[in-house]
Short mmCIF file of N, CA and C and ligand atoms in Angstrom, two decimals:
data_model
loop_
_atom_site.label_atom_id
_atom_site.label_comp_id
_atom_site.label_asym_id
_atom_site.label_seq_id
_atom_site.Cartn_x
_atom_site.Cartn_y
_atom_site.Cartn_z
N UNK Y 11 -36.33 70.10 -19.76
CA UNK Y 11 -36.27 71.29 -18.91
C UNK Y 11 -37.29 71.17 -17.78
N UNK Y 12 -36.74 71.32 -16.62
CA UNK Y 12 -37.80 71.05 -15.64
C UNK Y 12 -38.51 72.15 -14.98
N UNK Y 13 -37.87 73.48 -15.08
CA UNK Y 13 -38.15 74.51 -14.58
C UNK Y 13 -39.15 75.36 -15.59
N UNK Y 14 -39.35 76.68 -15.40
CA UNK Y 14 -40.15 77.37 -16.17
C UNK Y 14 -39.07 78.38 -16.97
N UNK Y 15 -39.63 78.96 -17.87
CA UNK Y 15 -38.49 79.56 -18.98
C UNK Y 15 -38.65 81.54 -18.07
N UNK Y 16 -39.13 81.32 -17.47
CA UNK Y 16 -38.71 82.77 -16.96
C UNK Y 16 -37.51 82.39 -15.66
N UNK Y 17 -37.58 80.94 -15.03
CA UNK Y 17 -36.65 80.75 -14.19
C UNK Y 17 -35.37 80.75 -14.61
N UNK Y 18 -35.42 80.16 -15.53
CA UNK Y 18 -33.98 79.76 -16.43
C UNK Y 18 -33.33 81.24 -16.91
N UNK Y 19 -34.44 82.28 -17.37
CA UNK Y 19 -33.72 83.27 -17.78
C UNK Y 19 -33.14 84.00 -16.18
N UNK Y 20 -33.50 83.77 -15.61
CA UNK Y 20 -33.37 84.68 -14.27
C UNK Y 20 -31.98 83.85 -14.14
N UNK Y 21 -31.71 82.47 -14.34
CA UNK Y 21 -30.33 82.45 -13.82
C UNK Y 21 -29.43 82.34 -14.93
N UNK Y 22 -29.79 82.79 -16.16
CA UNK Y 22 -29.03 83.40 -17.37
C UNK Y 22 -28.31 84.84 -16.57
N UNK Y 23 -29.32 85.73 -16.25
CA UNK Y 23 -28.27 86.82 -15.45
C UNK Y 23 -27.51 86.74 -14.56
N UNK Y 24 -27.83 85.86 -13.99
CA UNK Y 24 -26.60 85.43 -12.96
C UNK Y 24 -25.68 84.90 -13.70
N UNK Y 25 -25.70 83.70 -14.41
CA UNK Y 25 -24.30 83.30 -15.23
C UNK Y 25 -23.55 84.47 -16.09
N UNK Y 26 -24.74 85.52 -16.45
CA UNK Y 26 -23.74 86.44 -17.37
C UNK Y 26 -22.84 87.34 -16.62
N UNK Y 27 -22.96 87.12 -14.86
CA UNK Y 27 -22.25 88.21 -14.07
C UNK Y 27 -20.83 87.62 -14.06
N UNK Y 28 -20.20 86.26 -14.95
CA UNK Y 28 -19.38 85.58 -14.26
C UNK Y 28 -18.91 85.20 -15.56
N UNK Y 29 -17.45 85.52 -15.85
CA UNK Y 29 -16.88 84.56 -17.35
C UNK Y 29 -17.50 83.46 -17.88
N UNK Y 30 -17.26 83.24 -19.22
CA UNK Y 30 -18.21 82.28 -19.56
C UNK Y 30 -17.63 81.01 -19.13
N UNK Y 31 -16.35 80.81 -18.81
CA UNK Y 31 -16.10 79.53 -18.32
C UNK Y 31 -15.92 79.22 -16.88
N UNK Y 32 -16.86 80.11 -16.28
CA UNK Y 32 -17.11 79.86 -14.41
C UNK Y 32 -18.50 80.26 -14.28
N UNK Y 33 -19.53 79.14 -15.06
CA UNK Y 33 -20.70 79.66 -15.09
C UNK Y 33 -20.96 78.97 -13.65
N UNK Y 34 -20.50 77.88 -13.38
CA UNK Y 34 -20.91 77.17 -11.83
C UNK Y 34 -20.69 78.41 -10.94
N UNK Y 35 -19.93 79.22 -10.65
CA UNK Y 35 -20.03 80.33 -10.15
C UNK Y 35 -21.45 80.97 -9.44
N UNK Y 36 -22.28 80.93 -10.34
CA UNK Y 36 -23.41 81.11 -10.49
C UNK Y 36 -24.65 80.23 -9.60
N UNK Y 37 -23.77 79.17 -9.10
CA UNK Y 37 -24.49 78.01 -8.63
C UNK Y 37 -25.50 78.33 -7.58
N UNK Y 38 -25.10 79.28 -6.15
CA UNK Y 38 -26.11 79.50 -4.91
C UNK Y 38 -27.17 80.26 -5.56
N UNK Y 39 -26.91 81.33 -6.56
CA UNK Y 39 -27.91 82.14 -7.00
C UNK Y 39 -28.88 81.15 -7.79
N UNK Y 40 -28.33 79.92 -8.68
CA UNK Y 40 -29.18 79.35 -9.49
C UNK Y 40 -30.16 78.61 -8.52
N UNK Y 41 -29.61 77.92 -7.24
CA UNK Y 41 -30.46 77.10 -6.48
C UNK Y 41 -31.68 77.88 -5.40
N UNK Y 42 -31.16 79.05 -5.56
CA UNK Y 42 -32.30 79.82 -5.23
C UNK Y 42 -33.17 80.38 -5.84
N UNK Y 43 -32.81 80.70 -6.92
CA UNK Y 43 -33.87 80.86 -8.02
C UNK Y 43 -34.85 79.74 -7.85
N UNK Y 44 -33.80 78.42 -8.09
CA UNK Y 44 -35.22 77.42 -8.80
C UNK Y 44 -35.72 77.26 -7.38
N UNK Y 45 -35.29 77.24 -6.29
CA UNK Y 45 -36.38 76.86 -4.96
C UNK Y 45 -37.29 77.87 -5.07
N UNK Y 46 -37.35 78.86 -5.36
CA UNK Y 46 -38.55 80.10 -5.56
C UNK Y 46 -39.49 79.40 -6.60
N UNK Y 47 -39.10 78.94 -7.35
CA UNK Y 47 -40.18 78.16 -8.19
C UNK Y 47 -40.68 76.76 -7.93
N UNK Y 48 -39.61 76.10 -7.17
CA UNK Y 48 -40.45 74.61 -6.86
C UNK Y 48 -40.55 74.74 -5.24
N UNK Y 49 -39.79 75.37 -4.27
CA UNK Y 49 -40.28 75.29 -2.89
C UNK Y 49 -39.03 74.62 -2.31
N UNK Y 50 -38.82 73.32 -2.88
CA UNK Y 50 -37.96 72.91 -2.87
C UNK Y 50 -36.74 72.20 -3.74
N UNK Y 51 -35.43 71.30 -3.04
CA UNK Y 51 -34.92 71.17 -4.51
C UNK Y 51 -34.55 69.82 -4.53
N UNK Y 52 -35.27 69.41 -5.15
CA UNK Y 52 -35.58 67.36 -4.94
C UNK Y 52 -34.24 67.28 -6.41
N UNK Y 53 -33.46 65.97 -5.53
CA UNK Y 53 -32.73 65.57 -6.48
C UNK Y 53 -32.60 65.68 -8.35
N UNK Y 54 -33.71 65.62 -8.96
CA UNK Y 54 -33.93 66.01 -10.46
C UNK Y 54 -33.55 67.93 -10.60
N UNK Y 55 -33.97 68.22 -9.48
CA UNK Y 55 -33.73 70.27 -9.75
C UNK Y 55 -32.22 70.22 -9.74
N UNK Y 56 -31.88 69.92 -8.32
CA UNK Y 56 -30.14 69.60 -8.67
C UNK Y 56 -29.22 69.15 -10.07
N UNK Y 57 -29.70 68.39 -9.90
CA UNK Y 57 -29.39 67.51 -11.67
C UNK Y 57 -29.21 68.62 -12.54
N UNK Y 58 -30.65 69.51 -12.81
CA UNK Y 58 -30.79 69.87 -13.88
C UNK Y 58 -30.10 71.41 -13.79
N UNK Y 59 -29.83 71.74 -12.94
CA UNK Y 59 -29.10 73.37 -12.55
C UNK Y 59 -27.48 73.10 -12.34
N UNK Y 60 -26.88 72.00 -12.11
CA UNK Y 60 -25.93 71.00 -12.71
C UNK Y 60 -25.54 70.85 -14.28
N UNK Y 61 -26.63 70.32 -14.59
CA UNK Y 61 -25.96 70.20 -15.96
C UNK Y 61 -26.20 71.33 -17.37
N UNK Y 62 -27.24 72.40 -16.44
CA UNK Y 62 -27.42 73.63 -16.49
C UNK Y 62 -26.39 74.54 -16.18
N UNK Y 63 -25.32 74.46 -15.27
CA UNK Y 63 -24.51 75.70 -15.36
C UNK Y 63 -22.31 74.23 -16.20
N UNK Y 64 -23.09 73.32 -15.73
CA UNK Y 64 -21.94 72.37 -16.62
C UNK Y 64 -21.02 72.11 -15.54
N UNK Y 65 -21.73 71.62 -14.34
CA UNK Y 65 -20.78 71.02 -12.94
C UNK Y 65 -21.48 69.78 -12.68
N UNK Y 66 -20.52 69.03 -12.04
CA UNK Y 66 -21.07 67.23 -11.49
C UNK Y 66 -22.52 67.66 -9.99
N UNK Y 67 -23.05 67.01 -10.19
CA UNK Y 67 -24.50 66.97 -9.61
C UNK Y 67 -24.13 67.28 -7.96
N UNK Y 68 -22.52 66.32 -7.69
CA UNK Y 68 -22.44 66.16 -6.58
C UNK Y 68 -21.88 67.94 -5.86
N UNK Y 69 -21.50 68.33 -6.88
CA UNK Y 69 -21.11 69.73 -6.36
C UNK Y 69 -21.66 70.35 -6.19
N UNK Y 70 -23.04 70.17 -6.86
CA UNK Y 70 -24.25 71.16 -6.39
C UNK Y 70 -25.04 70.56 -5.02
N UNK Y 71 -25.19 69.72 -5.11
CA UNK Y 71 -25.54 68.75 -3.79
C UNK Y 71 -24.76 69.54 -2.58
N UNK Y 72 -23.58 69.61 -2.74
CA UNK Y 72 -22.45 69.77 -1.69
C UNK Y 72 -23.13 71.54 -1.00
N UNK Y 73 -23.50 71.92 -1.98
CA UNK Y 73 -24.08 73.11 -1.80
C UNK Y 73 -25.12 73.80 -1.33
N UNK Y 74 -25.94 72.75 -1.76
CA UNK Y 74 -27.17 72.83 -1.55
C UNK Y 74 -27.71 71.74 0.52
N UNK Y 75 -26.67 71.14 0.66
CA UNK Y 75 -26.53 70.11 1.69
C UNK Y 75 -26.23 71.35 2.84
N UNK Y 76 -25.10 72.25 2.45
CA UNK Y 76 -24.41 72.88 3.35
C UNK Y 76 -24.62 74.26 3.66
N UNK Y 77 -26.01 75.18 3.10
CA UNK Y 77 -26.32 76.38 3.82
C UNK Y 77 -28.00 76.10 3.98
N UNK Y 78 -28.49 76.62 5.15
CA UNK Y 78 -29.89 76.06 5.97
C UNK Y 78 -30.65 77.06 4.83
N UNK Y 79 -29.82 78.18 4.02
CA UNK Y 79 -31.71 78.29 3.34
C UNK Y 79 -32.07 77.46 2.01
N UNK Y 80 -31.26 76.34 1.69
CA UNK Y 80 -31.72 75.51 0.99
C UNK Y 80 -32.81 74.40 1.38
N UNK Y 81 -33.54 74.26 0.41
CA UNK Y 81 -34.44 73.57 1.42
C UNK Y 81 -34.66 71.79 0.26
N UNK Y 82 -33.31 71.05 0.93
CA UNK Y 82 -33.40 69.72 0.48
C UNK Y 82 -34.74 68.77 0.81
N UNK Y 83 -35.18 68.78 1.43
CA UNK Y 83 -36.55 68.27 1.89
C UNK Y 83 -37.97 69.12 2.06
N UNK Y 84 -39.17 68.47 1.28
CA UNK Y 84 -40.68 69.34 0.81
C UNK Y 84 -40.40 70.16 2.30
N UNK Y 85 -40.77 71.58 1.95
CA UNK Y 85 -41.43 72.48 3.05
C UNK Y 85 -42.86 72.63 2.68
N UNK Y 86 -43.16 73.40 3.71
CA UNK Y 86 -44.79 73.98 3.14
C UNK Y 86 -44.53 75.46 2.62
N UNK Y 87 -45.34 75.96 2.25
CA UNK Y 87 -45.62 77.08 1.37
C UNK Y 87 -44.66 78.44 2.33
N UNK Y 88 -44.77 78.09 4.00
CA UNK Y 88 -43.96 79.22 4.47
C UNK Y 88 -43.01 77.88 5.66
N UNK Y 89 -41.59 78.68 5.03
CA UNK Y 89 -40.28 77.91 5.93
C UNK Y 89 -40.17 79.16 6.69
N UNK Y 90 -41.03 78.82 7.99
CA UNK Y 90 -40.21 80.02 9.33
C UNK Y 90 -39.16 79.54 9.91
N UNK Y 91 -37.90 80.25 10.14
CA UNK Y 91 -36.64 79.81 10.63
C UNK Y 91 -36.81 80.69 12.09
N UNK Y 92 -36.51 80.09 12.65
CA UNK Y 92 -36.54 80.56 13.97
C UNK Y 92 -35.52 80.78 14.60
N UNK Y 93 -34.51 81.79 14.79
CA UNK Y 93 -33.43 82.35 15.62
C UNK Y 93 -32.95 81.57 16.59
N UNK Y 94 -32.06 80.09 17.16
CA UNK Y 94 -31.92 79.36 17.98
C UNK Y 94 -30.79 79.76 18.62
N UNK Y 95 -29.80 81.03 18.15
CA UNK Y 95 -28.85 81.15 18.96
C UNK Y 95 -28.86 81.85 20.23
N UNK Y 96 -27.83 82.33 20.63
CA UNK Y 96 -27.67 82.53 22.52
C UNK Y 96 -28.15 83.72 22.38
N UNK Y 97 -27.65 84.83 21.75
CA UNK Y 97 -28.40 85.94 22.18
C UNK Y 97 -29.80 86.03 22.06
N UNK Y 98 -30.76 85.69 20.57
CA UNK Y 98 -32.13 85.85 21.06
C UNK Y 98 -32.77 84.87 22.15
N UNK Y 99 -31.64 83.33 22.39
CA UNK Y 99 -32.22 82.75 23.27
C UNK Y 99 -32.28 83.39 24.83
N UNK Y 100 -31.25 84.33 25.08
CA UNK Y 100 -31.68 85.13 26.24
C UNK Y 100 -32.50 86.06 26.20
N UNK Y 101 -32.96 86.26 25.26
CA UNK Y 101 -34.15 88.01 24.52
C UNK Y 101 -35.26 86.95 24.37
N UNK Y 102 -35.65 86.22 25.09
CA UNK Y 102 -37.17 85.40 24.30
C UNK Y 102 -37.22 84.62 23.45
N UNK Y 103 -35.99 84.49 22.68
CA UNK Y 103 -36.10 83.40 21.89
C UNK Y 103 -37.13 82.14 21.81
N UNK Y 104 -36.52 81.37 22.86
CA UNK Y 104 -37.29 80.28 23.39
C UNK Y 104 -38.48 80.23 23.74
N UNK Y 105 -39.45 81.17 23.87
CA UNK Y 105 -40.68 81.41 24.42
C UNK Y 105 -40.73 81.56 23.23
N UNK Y 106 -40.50 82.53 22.60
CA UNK Y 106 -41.60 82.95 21.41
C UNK Y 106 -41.72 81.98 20.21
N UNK Y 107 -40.87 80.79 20.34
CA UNK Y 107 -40.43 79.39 19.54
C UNK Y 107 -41.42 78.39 20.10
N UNK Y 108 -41.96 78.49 21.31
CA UNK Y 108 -42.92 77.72 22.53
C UNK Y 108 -44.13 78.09 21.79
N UNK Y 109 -44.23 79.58 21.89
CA UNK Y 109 -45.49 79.83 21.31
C UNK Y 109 -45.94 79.65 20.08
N UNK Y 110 -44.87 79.76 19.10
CA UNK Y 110 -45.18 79.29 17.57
C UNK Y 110 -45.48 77.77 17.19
N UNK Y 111 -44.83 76.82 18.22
CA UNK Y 111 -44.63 75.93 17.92
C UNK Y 111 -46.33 75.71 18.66
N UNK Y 112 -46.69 76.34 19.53
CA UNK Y 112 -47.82 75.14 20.42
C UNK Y 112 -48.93 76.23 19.16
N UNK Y 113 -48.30 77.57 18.57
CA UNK Y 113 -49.80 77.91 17.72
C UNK Y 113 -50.21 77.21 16.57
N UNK Y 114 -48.86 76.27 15.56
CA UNK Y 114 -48.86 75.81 14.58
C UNK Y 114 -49.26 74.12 14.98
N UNK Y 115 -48.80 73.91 16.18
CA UNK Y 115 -49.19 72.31 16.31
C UNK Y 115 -48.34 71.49 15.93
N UNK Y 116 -46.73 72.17 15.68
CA UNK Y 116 -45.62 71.62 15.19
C UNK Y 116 -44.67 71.84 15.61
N UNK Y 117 -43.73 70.72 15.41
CA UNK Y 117 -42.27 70.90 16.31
C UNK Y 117 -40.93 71.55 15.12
N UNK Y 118 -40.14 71.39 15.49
CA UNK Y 118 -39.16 72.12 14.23
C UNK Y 118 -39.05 71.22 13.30
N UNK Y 119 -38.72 71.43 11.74
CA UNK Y 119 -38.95 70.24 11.06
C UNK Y 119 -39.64 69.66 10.74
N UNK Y 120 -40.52 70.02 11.11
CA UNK Y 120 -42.36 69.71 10.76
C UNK Y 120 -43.10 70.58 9.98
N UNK Y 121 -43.85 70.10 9.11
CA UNK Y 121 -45.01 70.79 8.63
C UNK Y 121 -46.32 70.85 8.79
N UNK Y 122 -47.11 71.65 8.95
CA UNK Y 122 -48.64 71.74 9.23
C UNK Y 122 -49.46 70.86 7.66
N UNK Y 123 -50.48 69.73 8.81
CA UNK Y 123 -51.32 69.06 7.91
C UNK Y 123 -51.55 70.12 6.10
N UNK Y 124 -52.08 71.58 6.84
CA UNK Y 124 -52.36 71.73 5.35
C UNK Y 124 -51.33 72.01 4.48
N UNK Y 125 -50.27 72.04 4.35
CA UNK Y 125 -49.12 72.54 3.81
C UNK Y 125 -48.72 73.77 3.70
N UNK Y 126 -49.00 74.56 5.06
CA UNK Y 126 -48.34 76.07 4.46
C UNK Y 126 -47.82 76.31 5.81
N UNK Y 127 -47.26 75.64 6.75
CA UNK Y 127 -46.09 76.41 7.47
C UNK Y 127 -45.09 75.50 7.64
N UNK Y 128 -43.30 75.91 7.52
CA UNK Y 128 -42.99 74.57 8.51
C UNK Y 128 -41.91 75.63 9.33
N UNK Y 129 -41.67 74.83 10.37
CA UNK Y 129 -40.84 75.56 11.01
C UNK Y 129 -39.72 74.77 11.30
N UNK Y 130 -38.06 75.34 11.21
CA UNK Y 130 -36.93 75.28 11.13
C UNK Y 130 -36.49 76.08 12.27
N UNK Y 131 -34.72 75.27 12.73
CA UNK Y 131 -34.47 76.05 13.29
C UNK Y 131 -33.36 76.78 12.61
N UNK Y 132 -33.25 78.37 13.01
CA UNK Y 132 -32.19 79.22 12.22
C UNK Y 132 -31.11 79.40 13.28
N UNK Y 133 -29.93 79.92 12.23
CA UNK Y 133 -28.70 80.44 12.88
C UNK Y 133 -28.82 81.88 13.31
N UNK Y 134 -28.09 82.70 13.95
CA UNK Y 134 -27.84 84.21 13.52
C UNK Y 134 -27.93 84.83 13.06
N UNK Y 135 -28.78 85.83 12.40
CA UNK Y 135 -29.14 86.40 11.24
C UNK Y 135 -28.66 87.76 11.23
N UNK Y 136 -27.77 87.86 12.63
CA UNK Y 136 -27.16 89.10 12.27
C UNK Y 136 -28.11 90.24 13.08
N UNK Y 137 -29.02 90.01 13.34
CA UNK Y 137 -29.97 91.28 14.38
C UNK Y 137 -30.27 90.73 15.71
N UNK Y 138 -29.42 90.14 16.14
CA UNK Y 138 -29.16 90.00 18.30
C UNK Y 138 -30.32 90.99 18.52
N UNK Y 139 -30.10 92.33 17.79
CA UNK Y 139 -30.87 93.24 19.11
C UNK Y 139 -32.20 93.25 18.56
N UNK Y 140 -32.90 92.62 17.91
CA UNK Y 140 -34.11 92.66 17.20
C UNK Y 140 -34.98 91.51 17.64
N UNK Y 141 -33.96 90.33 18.38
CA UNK Y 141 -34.43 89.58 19.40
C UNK Y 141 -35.68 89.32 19.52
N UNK Y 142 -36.97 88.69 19.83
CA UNK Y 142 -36.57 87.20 19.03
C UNK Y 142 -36.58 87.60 17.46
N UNK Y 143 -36.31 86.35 16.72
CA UNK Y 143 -35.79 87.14 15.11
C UNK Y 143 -36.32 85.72 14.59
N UNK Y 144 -36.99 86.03 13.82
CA UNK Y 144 -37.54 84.99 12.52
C UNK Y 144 -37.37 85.61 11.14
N UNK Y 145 -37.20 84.25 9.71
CA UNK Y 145 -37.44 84.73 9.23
C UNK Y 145 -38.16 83.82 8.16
N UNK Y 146 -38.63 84.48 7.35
CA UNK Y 146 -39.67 84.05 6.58
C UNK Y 146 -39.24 83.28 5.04
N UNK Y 147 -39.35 82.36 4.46
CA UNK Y 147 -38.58 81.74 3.23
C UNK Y 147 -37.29 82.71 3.03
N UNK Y 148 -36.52 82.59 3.82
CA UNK Y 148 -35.14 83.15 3.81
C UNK Y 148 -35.19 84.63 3.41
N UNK Y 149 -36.18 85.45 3.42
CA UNK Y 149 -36.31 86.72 2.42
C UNK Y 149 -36.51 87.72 3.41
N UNK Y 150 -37.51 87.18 4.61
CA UNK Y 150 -38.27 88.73 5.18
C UNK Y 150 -37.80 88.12 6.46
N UNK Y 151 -37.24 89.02 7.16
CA UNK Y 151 -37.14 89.18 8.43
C UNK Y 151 -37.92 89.80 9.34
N UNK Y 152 -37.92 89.13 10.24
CA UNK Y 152 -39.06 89.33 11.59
C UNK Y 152 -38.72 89.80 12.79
N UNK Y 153 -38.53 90.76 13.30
CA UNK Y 153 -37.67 91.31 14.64
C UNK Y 153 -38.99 91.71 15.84
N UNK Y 154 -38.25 91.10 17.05
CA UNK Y 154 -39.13 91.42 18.27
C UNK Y 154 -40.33 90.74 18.18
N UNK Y 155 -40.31 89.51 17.60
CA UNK Y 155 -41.00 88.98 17.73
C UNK Y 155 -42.24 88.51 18.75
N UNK Y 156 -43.15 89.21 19.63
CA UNK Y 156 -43.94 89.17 20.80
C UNK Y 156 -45.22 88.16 20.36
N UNK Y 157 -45.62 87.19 21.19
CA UNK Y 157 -46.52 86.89 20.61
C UNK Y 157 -47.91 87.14 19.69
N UNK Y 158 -48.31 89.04 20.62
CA UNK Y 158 -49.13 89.71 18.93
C UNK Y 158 -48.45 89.56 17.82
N UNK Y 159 -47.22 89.76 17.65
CA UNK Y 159 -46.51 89.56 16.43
C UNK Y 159 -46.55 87.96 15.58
N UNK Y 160 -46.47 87.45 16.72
CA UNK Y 160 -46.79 85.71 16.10
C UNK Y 160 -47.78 85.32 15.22
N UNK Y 161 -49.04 86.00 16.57
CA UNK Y 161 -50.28 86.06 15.80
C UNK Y 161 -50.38 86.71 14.62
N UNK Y 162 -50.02 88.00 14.79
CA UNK Y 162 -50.52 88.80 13.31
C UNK Y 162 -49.69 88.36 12.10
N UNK Y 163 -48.28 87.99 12.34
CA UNK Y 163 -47.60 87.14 10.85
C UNK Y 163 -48.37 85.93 10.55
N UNK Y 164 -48.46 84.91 11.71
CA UNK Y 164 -49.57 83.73 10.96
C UNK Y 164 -50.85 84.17 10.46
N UNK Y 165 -51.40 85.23 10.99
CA UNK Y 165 -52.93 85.48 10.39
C UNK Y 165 -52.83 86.09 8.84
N UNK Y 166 -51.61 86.63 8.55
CA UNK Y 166 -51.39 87.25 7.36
C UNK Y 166 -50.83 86.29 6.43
N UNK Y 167 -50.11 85.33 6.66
CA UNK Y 167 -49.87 84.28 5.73
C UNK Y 167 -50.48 83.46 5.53
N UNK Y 168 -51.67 83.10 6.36
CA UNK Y 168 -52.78 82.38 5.93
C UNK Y 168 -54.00 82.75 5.25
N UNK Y 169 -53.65 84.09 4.92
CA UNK Y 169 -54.80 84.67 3.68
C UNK Y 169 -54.44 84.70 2.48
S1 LIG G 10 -28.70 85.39 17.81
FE1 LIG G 10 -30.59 85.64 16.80
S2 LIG G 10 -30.17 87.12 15.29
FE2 LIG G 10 -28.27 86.84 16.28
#
């Protein structure tokens, strides 16, 4: 077992939302679970949430390959996704991505020496008018992003 036994129960409720013979069903909820506990999901987590809900490795792969809040490769402690589409890119987008990027010392895809930021780029998140729009390990959203705002989210995640 590679995970922790409160993880495993957490995606026991998810499999119990789903007949017992479509526990793969269960699969996006299970891979988010365990990234909440490891950060990320290195080939062995796959495996084991695989042969944990009783599907081929590659189907979870397929899954885990194909929506951006999975995070197949180490992040640092905070994955900021950064809003790259057209509307916040006409609302500031791009500036306020300038400024994160020249405050962290990193380009997208990158992580900071000490391990606690990386920054990604995001899709649409659905709030155009909240412009620029970040969000935080896929959970907390960030709207209007101005550079005080830059500042005061990095100063708060680094305590
Ligand atoms: S384009 Fe950024 S939230 Fe829609």
């Amino acid at each position: 077992m590679l995970l922790s036994e409160q993880t495993y129960k957490k995606i026991d409720r998810e499999v119990a939302k789903f007949p017992p013979d479509q526990k793969q069903s269960a699969v996006m909820a299970a891979l988010q679970i365990a990234q909440d506990e490891t950060r990320w999901l290195p080939p062995e987590v796959m495996q084991d949430i695989a042969d944990y809900l009783g599907m081929p490795a590659i189907a979870v792969q397929e899954v885990a390959t194909f929506y951006n809040m999975y995070n197949t490769k180490p992040v640092g402690k905070y994955k900021i996704s950064v809003c790259t589409n057209l509307p916040c890119q006409l609302s500031g987008g791009e500036k306020a991505a300038h400024y994160l990027k020249h405050k962290l010392g990193i380009d997208y895809r990158e992580t900071t020496d000490d391990d606690l930021f990386t920054l990604v780029e995001g899709e649409c998140m659905g709030a155009c008018g909240d412009a620029p729009v970040m969000l935080v390990n896929n959970k907390r959203m960030c709207s209007f992003m101005s550079d005080d705002k830059i500042d005061a989210l990095v100063e708060e995640l680094k305590k």
